[in-house]
XYZ file of C-alpha atoms in Angstrom:
557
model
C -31.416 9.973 7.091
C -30.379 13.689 7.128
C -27.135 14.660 6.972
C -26.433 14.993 10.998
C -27.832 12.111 11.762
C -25.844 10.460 9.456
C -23.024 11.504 10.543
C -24.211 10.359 14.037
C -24.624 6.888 12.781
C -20.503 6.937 11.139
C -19.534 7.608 14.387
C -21.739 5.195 15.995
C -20.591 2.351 13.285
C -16.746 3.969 14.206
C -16.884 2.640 18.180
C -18.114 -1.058 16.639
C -15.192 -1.221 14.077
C -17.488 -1.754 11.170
C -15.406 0.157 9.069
C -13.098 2.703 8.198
C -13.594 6.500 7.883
C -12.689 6.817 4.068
C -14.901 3.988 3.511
C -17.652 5.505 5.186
C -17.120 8.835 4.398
C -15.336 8.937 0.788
C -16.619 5.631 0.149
C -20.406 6.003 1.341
C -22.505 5.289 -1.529
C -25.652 6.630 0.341
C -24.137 10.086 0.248
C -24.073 12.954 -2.713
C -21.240 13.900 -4.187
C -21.448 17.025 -2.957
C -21.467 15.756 0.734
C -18.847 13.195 1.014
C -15.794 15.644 1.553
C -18.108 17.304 4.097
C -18.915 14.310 6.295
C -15.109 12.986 6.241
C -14.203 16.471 7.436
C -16.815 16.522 10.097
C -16.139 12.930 11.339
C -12.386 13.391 11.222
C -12.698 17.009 13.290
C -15.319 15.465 15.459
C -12.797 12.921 16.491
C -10.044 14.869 16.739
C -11.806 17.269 19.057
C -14.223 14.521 20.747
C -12.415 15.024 24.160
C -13.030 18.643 23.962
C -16.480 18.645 22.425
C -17.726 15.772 24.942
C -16.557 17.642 27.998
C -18.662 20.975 26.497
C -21.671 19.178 25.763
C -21.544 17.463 29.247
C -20.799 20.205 31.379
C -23.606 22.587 29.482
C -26.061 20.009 29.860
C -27.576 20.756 26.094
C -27.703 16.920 25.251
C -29.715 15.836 28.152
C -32.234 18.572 28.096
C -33.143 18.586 24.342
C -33.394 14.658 24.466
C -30.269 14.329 21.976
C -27.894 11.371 21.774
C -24.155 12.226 22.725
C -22.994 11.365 19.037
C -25.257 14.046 17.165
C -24.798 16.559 19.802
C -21.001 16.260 19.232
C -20.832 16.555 15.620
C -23.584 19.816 15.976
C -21.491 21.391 18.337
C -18.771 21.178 16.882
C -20.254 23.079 13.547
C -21.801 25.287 15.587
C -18.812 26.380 17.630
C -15.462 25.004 15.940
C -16.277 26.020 12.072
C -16.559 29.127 10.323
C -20.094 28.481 8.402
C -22.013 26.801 11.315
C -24.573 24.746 11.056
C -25.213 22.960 7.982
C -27.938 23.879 5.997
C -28.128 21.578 2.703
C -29.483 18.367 3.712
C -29.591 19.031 7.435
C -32.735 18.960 10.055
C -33.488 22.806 10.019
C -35.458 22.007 13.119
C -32.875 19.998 14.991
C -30.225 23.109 13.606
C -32.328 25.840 15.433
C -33.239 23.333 18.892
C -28.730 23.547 19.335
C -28.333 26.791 17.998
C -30.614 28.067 20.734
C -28.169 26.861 22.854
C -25.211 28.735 21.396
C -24.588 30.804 24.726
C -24.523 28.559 27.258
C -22.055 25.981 24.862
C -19.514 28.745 24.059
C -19.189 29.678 27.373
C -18.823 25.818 28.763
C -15.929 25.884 25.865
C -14.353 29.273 27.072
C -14.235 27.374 30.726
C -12.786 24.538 29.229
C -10.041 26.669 27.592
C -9.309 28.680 30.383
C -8.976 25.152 32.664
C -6.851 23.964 29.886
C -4.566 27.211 29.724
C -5.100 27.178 26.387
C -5.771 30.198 23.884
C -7.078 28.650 20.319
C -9.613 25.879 19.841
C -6.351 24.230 17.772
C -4.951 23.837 20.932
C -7.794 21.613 22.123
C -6.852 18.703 20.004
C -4.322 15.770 21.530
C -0.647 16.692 20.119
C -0.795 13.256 18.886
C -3.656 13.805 16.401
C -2.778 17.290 15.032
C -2.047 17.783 11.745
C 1.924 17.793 11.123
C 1.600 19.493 7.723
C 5.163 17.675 6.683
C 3.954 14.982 4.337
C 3.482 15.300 0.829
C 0.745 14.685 -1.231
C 1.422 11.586 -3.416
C -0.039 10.649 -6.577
C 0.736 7.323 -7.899
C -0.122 7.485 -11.830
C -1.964 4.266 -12.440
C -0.541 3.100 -15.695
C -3.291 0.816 -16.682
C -5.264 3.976 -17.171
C -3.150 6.645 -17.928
C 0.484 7.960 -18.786
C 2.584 9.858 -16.148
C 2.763 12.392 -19.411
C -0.964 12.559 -19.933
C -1.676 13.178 -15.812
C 1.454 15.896 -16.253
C 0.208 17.988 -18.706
C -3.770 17.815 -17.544
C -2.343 19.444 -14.088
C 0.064 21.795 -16.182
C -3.370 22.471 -18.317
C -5.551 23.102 -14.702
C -2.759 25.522 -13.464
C 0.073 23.813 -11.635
C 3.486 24.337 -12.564
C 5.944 21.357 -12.996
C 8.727 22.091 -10.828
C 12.120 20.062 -12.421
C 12.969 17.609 -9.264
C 16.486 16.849 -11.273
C 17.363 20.421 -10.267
C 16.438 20.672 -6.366
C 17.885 19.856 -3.408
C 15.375 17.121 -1.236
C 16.090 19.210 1.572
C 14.235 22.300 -0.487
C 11.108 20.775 -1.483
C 9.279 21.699 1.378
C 10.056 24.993 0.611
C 9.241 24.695 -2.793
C 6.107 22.646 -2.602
C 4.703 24.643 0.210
C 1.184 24.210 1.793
C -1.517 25.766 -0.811
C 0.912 26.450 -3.631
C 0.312 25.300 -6.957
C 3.244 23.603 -7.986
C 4.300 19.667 -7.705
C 7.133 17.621 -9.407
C 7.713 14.192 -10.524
C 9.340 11.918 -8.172
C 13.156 11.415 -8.452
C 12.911 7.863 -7.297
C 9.792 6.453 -8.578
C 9.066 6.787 -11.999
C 5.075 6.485 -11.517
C 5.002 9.016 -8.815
C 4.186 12.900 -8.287
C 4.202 15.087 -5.439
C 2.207 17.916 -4.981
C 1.565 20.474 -1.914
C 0.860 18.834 1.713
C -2.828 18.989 1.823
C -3.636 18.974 -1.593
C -7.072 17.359 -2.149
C -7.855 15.684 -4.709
C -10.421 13.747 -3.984
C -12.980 14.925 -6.089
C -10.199 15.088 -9.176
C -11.568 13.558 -12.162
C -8.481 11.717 -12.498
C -8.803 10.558 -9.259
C -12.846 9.296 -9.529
C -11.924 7.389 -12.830
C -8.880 5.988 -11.452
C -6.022 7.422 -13.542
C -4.640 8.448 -10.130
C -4.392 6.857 -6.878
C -3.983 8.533 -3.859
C -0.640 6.759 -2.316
C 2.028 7.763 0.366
C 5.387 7.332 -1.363
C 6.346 5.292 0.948
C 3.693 2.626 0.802
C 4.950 2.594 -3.045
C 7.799 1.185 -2.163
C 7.675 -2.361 -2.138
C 6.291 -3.018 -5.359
C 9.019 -1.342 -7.261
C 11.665 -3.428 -4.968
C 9.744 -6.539 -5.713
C 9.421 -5.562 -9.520
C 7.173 -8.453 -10.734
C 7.825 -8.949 -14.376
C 5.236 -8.622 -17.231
C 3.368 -11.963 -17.668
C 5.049 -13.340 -14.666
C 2.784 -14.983 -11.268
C 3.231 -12.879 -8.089
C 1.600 -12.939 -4.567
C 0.353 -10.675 -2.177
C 0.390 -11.897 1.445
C -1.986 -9.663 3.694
C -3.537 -7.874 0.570
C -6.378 -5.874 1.627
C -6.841 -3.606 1.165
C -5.041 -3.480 -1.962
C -3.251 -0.274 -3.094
C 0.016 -2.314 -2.975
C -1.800 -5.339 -5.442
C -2.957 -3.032 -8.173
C 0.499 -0.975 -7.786
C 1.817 -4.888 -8.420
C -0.884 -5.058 -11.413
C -0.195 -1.517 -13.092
C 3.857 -2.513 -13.074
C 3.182 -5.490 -14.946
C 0.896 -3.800 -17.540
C -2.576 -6.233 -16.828
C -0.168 -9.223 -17.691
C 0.730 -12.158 -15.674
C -1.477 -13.335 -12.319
C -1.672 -12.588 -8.468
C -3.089 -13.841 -6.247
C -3.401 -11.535 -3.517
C -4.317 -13.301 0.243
C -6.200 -11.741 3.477
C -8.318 -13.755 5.801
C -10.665 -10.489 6.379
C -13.724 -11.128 4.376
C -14.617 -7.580 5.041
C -11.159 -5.940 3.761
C -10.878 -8.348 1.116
C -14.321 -6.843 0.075
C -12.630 -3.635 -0.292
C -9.867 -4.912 -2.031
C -11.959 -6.098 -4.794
C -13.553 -3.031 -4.917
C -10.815 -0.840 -5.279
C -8.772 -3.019 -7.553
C -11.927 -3.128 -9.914
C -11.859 0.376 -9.911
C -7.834 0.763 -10.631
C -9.333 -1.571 -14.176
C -7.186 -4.740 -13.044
C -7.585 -7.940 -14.635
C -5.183 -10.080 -13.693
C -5.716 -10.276 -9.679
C -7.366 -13.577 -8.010
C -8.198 -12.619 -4.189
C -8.727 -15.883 -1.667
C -10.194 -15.254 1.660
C -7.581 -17.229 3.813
C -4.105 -16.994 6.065
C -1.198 -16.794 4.068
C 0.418 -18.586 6.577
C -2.544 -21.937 5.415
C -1.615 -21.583 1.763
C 0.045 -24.976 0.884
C 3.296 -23.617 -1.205
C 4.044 -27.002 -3.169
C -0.062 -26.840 -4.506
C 0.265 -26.898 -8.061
C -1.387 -23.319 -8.767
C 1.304 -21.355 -7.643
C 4.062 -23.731 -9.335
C 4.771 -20.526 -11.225
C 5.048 -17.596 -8.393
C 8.115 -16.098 -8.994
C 7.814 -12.872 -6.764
C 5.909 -12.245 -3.359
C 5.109 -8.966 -1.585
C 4.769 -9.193 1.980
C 3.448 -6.291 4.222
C 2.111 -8.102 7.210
C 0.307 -6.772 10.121
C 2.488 -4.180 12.408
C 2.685 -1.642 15.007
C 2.070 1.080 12.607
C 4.243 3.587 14.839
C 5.490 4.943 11.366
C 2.012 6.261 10.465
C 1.644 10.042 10.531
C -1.949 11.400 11.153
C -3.126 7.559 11.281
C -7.085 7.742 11.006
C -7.423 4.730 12.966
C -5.739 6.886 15.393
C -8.342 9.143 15.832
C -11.026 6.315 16.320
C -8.968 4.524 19.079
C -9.054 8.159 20.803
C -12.734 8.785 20.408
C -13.390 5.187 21.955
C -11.179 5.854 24.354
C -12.909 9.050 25.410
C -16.257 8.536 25.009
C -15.403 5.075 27.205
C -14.187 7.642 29.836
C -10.662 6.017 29.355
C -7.676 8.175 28.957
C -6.351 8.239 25.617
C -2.760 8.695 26.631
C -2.975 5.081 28.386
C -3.153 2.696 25.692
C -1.483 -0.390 24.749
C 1.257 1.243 22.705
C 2.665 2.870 26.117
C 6.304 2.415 26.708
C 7.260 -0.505 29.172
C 6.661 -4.294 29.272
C 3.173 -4.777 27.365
C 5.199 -2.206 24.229
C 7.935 -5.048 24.438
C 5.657 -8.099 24.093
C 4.068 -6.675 21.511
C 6.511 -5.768 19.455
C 7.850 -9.627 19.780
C 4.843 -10.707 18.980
C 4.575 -8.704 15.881
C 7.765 -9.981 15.046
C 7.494 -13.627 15.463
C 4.495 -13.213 12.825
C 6.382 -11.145 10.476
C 9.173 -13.756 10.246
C 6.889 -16.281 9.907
C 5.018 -14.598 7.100
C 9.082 -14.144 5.551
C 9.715 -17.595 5.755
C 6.410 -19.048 4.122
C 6.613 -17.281 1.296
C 10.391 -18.517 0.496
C 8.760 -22.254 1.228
C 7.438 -21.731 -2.635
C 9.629 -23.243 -4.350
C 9.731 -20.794 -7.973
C 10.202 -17.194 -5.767
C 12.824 -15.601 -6.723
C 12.321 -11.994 -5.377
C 10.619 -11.045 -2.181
C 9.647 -7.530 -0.905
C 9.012 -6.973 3.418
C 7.526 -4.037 4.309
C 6.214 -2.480 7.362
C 4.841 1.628 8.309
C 7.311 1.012 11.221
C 9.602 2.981 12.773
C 10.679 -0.097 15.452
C 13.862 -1.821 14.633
C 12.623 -4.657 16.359
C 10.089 -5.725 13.478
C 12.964 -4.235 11.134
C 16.148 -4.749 10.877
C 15.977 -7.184 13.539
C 13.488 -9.571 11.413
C 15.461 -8.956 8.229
C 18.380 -10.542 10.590
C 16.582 -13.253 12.043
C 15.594 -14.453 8.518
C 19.176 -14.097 7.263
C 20.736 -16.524 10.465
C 17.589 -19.004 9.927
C 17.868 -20.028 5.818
C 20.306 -20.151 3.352
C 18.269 -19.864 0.172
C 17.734 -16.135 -0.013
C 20.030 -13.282 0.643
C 19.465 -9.260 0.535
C 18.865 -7.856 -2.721
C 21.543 -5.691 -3.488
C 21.511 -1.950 -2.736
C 22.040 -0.957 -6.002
C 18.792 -2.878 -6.618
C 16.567 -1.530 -4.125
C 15.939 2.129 -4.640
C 19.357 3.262 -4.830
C 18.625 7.016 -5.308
C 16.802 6.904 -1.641
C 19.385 8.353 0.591
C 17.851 6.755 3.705
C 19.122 3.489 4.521
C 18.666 1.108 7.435
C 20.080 0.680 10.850
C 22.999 -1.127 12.052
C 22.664 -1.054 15.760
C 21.204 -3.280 17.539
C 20.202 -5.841 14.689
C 23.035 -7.695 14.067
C 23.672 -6.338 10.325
C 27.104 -5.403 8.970
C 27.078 -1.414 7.038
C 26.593 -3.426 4.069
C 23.674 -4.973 4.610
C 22.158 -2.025 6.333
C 22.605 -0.194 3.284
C 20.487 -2.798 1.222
C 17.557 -1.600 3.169
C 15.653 1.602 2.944
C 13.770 3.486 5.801
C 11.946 6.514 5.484
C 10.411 8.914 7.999
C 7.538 11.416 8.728
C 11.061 14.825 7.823
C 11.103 12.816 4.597
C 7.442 14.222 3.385
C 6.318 10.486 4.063
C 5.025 7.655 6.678
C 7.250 5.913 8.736
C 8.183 3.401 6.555
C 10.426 0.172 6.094
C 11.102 -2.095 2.800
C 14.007 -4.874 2.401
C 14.118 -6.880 -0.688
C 15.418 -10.808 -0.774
C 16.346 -12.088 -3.567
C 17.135 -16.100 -4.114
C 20.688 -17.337 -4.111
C 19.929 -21.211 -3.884
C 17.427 -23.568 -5.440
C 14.380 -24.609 -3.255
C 14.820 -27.525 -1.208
C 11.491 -28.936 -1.901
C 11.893 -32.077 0.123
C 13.217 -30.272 3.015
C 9.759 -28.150 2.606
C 7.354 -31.016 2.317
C 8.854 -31.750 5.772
C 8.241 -28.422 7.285
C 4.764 -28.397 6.260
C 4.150 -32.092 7.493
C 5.555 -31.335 10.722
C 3.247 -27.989 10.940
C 0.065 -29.823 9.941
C 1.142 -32.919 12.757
C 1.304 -29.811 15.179
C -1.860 -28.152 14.178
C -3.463 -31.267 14.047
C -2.303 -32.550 17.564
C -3.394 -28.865 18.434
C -6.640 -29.577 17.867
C -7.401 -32.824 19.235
C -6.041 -31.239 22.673
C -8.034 -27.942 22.556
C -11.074 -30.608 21.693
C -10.312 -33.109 24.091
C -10.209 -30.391 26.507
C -13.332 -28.564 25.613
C -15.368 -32.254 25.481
C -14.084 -32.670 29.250
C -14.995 -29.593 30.338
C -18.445 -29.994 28.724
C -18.777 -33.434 30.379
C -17.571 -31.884 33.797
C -20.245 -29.433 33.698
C -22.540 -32.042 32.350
C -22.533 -33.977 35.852
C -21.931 -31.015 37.872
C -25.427 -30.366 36.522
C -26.980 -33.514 36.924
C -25.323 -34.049 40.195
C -26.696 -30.934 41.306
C -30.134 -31.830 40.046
C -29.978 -35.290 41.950
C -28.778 -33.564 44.781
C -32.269 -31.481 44.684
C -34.164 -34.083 44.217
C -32.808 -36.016 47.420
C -32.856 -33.245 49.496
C -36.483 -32.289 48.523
C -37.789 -36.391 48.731
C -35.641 -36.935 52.139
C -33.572 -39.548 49.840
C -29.629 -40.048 49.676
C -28.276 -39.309 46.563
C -26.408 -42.367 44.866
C -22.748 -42.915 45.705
C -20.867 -41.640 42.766
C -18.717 -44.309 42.633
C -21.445 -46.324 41.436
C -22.569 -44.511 38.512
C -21.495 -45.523 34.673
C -19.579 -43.271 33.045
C -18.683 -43.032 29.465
C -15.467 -41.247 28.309
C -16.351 -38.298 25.531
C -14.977 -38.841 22.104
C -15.279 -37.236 18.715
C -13.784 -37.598 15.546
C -9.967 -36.105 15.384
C -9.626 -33.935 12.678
C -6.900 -35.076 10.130
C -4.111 -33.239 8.850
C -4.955 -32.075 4.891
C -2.624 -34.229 2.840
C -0.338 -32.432 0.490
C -2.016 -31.622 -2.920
C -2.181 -34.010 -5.962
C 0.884 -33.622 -8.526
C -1.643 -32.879 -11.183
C -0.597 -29.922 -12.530
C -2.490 -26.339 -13.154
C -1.119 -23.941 -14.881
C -0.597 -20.295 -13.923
C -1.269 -19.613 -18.009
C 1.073 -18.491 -19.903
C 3.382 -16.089 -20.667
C 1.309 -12.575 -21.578
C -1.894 -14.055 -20.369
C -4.711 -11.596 -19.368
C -7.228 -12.802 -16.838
C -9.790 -10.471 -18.522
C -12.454 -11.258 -15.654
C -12.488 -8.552 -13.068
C -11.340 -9.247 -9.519
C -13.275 -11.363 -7.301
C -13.066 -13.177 -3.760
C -12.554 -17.177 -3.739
C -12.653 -19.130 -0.969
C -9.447 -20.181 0.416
């Protein structure tokens, strides 16, 4: 497959959410080196113009009377008309190329019409506000310490030609003067030791540091929670909703390869990734298990020893700057002849119920992971800029258990100047100021992290309880949703034969028999039990210092 029609087929595999655009782009194994920085930058332009580019390619009429599928003509057109070079030529269908390039005319001027319908002067000014590029956040690096020193990286981008700009001596508010768009300086972080920040834009994608994992590419924010969780060498930590697993092997590089985790996502597909990338960050120590969080029994023996759980469940992701998924749900949107600006995230009632429903999860996920009985420290995170899955969870899990408290600020990035919210969310100054928030001014994501820390022993009986009661619920559950299904199946069942007898008696001149005469039986099946609690035989976690020297694979929750 040449390289347009590739390229076709990514956005093709985009609409059927088979994947993400790094992972098909960056991450595409069937590409060169060479052309994996070009595809992503196609596919991500493509999308981020696709409302222009479709209405061009319609309205010129080029598509239909070459015989090309919308997809290719999109990403040719835009080469041909929206880049500098043009048409590809390495790798690319030179005849294709020259069957749109013929073309060229009658395209530019169906984009000049566009443009002048628009009242718009540059072809910038053709992509959605939403999906432009804001140019505030920073490039992160987070130095991954089972490969590499935060020295070493220093001095090999002192060594290419950057110069180390002393972060002890700047304002925050300068460094986006100071680390400017295409200059060649960057600085260590002030607040996380493992951090760097270069230039917006920088790419480094094709870094050596970055192919051998020494580096990973990581918004500051989204480092966060695993230096407020701060699992201890040696020590047993979780992951809740893993995948696809930057935060784990951040988890794995703090505690030097020593210890466990066990890192949870029911996504067979992310979880995939997760083992892939972790494998490539050189972590040993991570156990992945395809399941809910929320179905891992927290009294089973194997995680006797967790001491510390990182939680980043499922949110809005309103915190996200430049999201990529972004620029998919637009594409689908317009190629589906929908209007982008009309989706689910729109202000109002369905923006409410969302949001509640993301929250009732997220507490959910808060309060299972203090059922285990050994956790001592907990980090929640969310790329949210809501309160309501905020602050507003952090004080619905403060009113609804006694066990665990706020870590204290002192303890939770203290040199962040950004703190959380009072309003609205029930939290006194002081516990606002436990929590940290970031924003897109910041040179991050949206972001949110609180950090609980234990204050009581676990009331184990009190959680064997909870979990009985939520297995006699899922349990009853079930036999309803099957008793109803086997009644509807029986209900259909006659209807069918009724109808059939019906037929039958209307094409023999018969009566059908009265219905009150017929034998019925009532449907039953077997009623699924409850799993009991786990045996007290005891597993052990391993010991202090122990090294699971395997590499990372996915078990079967």
């Amino acid at each position: 497959m040449q390289f347009y029609e590739r390229a076709a087929d990514i956005l093709r595999r985009l609409e059927q959410r088979q994947g993400s655009i790094k992972t098909m782009t960056i991450g595409n194994q069937h590409l060169k080196p060479e052309e994996k920085r070009k595809m992503y930058a196609l596919i991500c332009e493509t999308l981020k113009n696709a409302s222009a580019l479709t209405t061009v390619v319609q309205q010129s009429g080029v598509a239909e009377a070459e015989g090309i599928e919308l997809r290719l003509a999109l990403v040719l057109v835009h080469d041909l008309l929206l880049t500098k070079v043009g048409l590809q030529r390495q790798g690319a269908n030179q005849s294709l190329n020259q069957r749109i390039r013929k073309h060229k005319a009658k395209l530019a001027a169906a984009l000049a019409a566009l443009k002048e319908e628009l009242g718009v002067q540059s072809n910038a000014d053709l992509v959605p506000a939403e999906l432009r590029d804001s140019g505030s956040t920073f490039r992160h690096v987070r130095v991954n310490l089972l490969a590499a020193t935060v020295d070493g990286v220093v001095k090999q981008f002192q060594d290419e030609g950057y110069e180390l700009v002393d972060s002890r001596q700047m304002e925050r508010s300068m460094a986006h003067k100071i680390l400017a768009p295409k200059s060649r300086k960057f600085m260590r972080d002030p607040d996380l030791h493992d951090l760097l920040v270069l230039p917006p834009g920088t790419d480094l994608h094709a870094h050596p540091l970055y192919v051998g994992g020494s580096i990973i590419l990581q918004d500051k924010a989204s480092c966060m929670p695993a230096h407020v969780v701060r699992p201890a060498a040696g020590s047993a930590a979780l992951d809740a909703c893993a995948a696809p697993g930057n935060k784990t092997s951040h988890m794995a590089s703090l505690m030097g390869n020593s210890g466990r985790i066990f890192a949870f996502d029911m996504d067979k597909r992310r979880l995939d990734t997760l083992v892939k990338l972790t494998n490539a960050a050189k972590c040993e120590i991570i156990t992945a298990k395809c399941t809910s969080f929320l179905d891992v029994n927290p009294l089973d023996p194997q995680y006797a020893c967790v001491e510390y759980a990182l939680l980043d469940p499922s949110c809005s992701g309103s915190g996200i700057v430049n999201r990529l998924d972004a620029l998919v749900d637009t594409y689908i949107a317009t190629i589906g002849g929908q209007s982008a600006g009309n989706g689910k995230t729109a202000a109002g009632g369905g923006q409410e119920a969302r949001l509640k429903s993301l929250a009732d999860f997220q507490v959910s996920i808060i309060l299972h992971a203090m059922r285990f009985p050994n956790v001592k420290r907990i980090s929640y995170s969310t790329c949210s800029i809501h309160a309501e899955e905020n602050e507003a969870v952090v004080a619905r899990i403060l009113q609804s258990q006694d066990e665990f408290g706020l870590a204290p600020a002192s303890d939770v990035i203290p040199t962040w100047p950004r703190r959380g919210l009072e309003t609205a969310a029930g939290l006194t100054k002081d516990q606002a100021a436990c929590l940290v928030r970031t924003l897109p001014e910041d040179g991050t994501n949206g972001f949110f992290v609180a950090g609980f820390v234990r204050q009581k022993p676990a009331d184990v009986e009190k959680t064997k309880q909870q979990l009985d009661a939520m297995l006699a619920t899922a349990a009853a559950s079930d036999a309803a949703n099957k008793a109803t299904k086997n009644n509807s199946n029986s209900s259909k069942g006659k209807e069918r034969r009724g109808d059939a007898v019906a037929t039958k008696a209307a094409a023999t001149g018969t009566q059908p028999p009265n219905k009150s005469t017929e034998h019925e039986t009532a449907a039953t099946g077997n009623r699924r039990q409850p799993a009991p609690l786990p045996s007290k035989k005891k597993r052990s976690c391993g010991p202090k210092g122990y090294r699971k020297r395997a590499k990372v694979s996915v078990t079967q929750q």
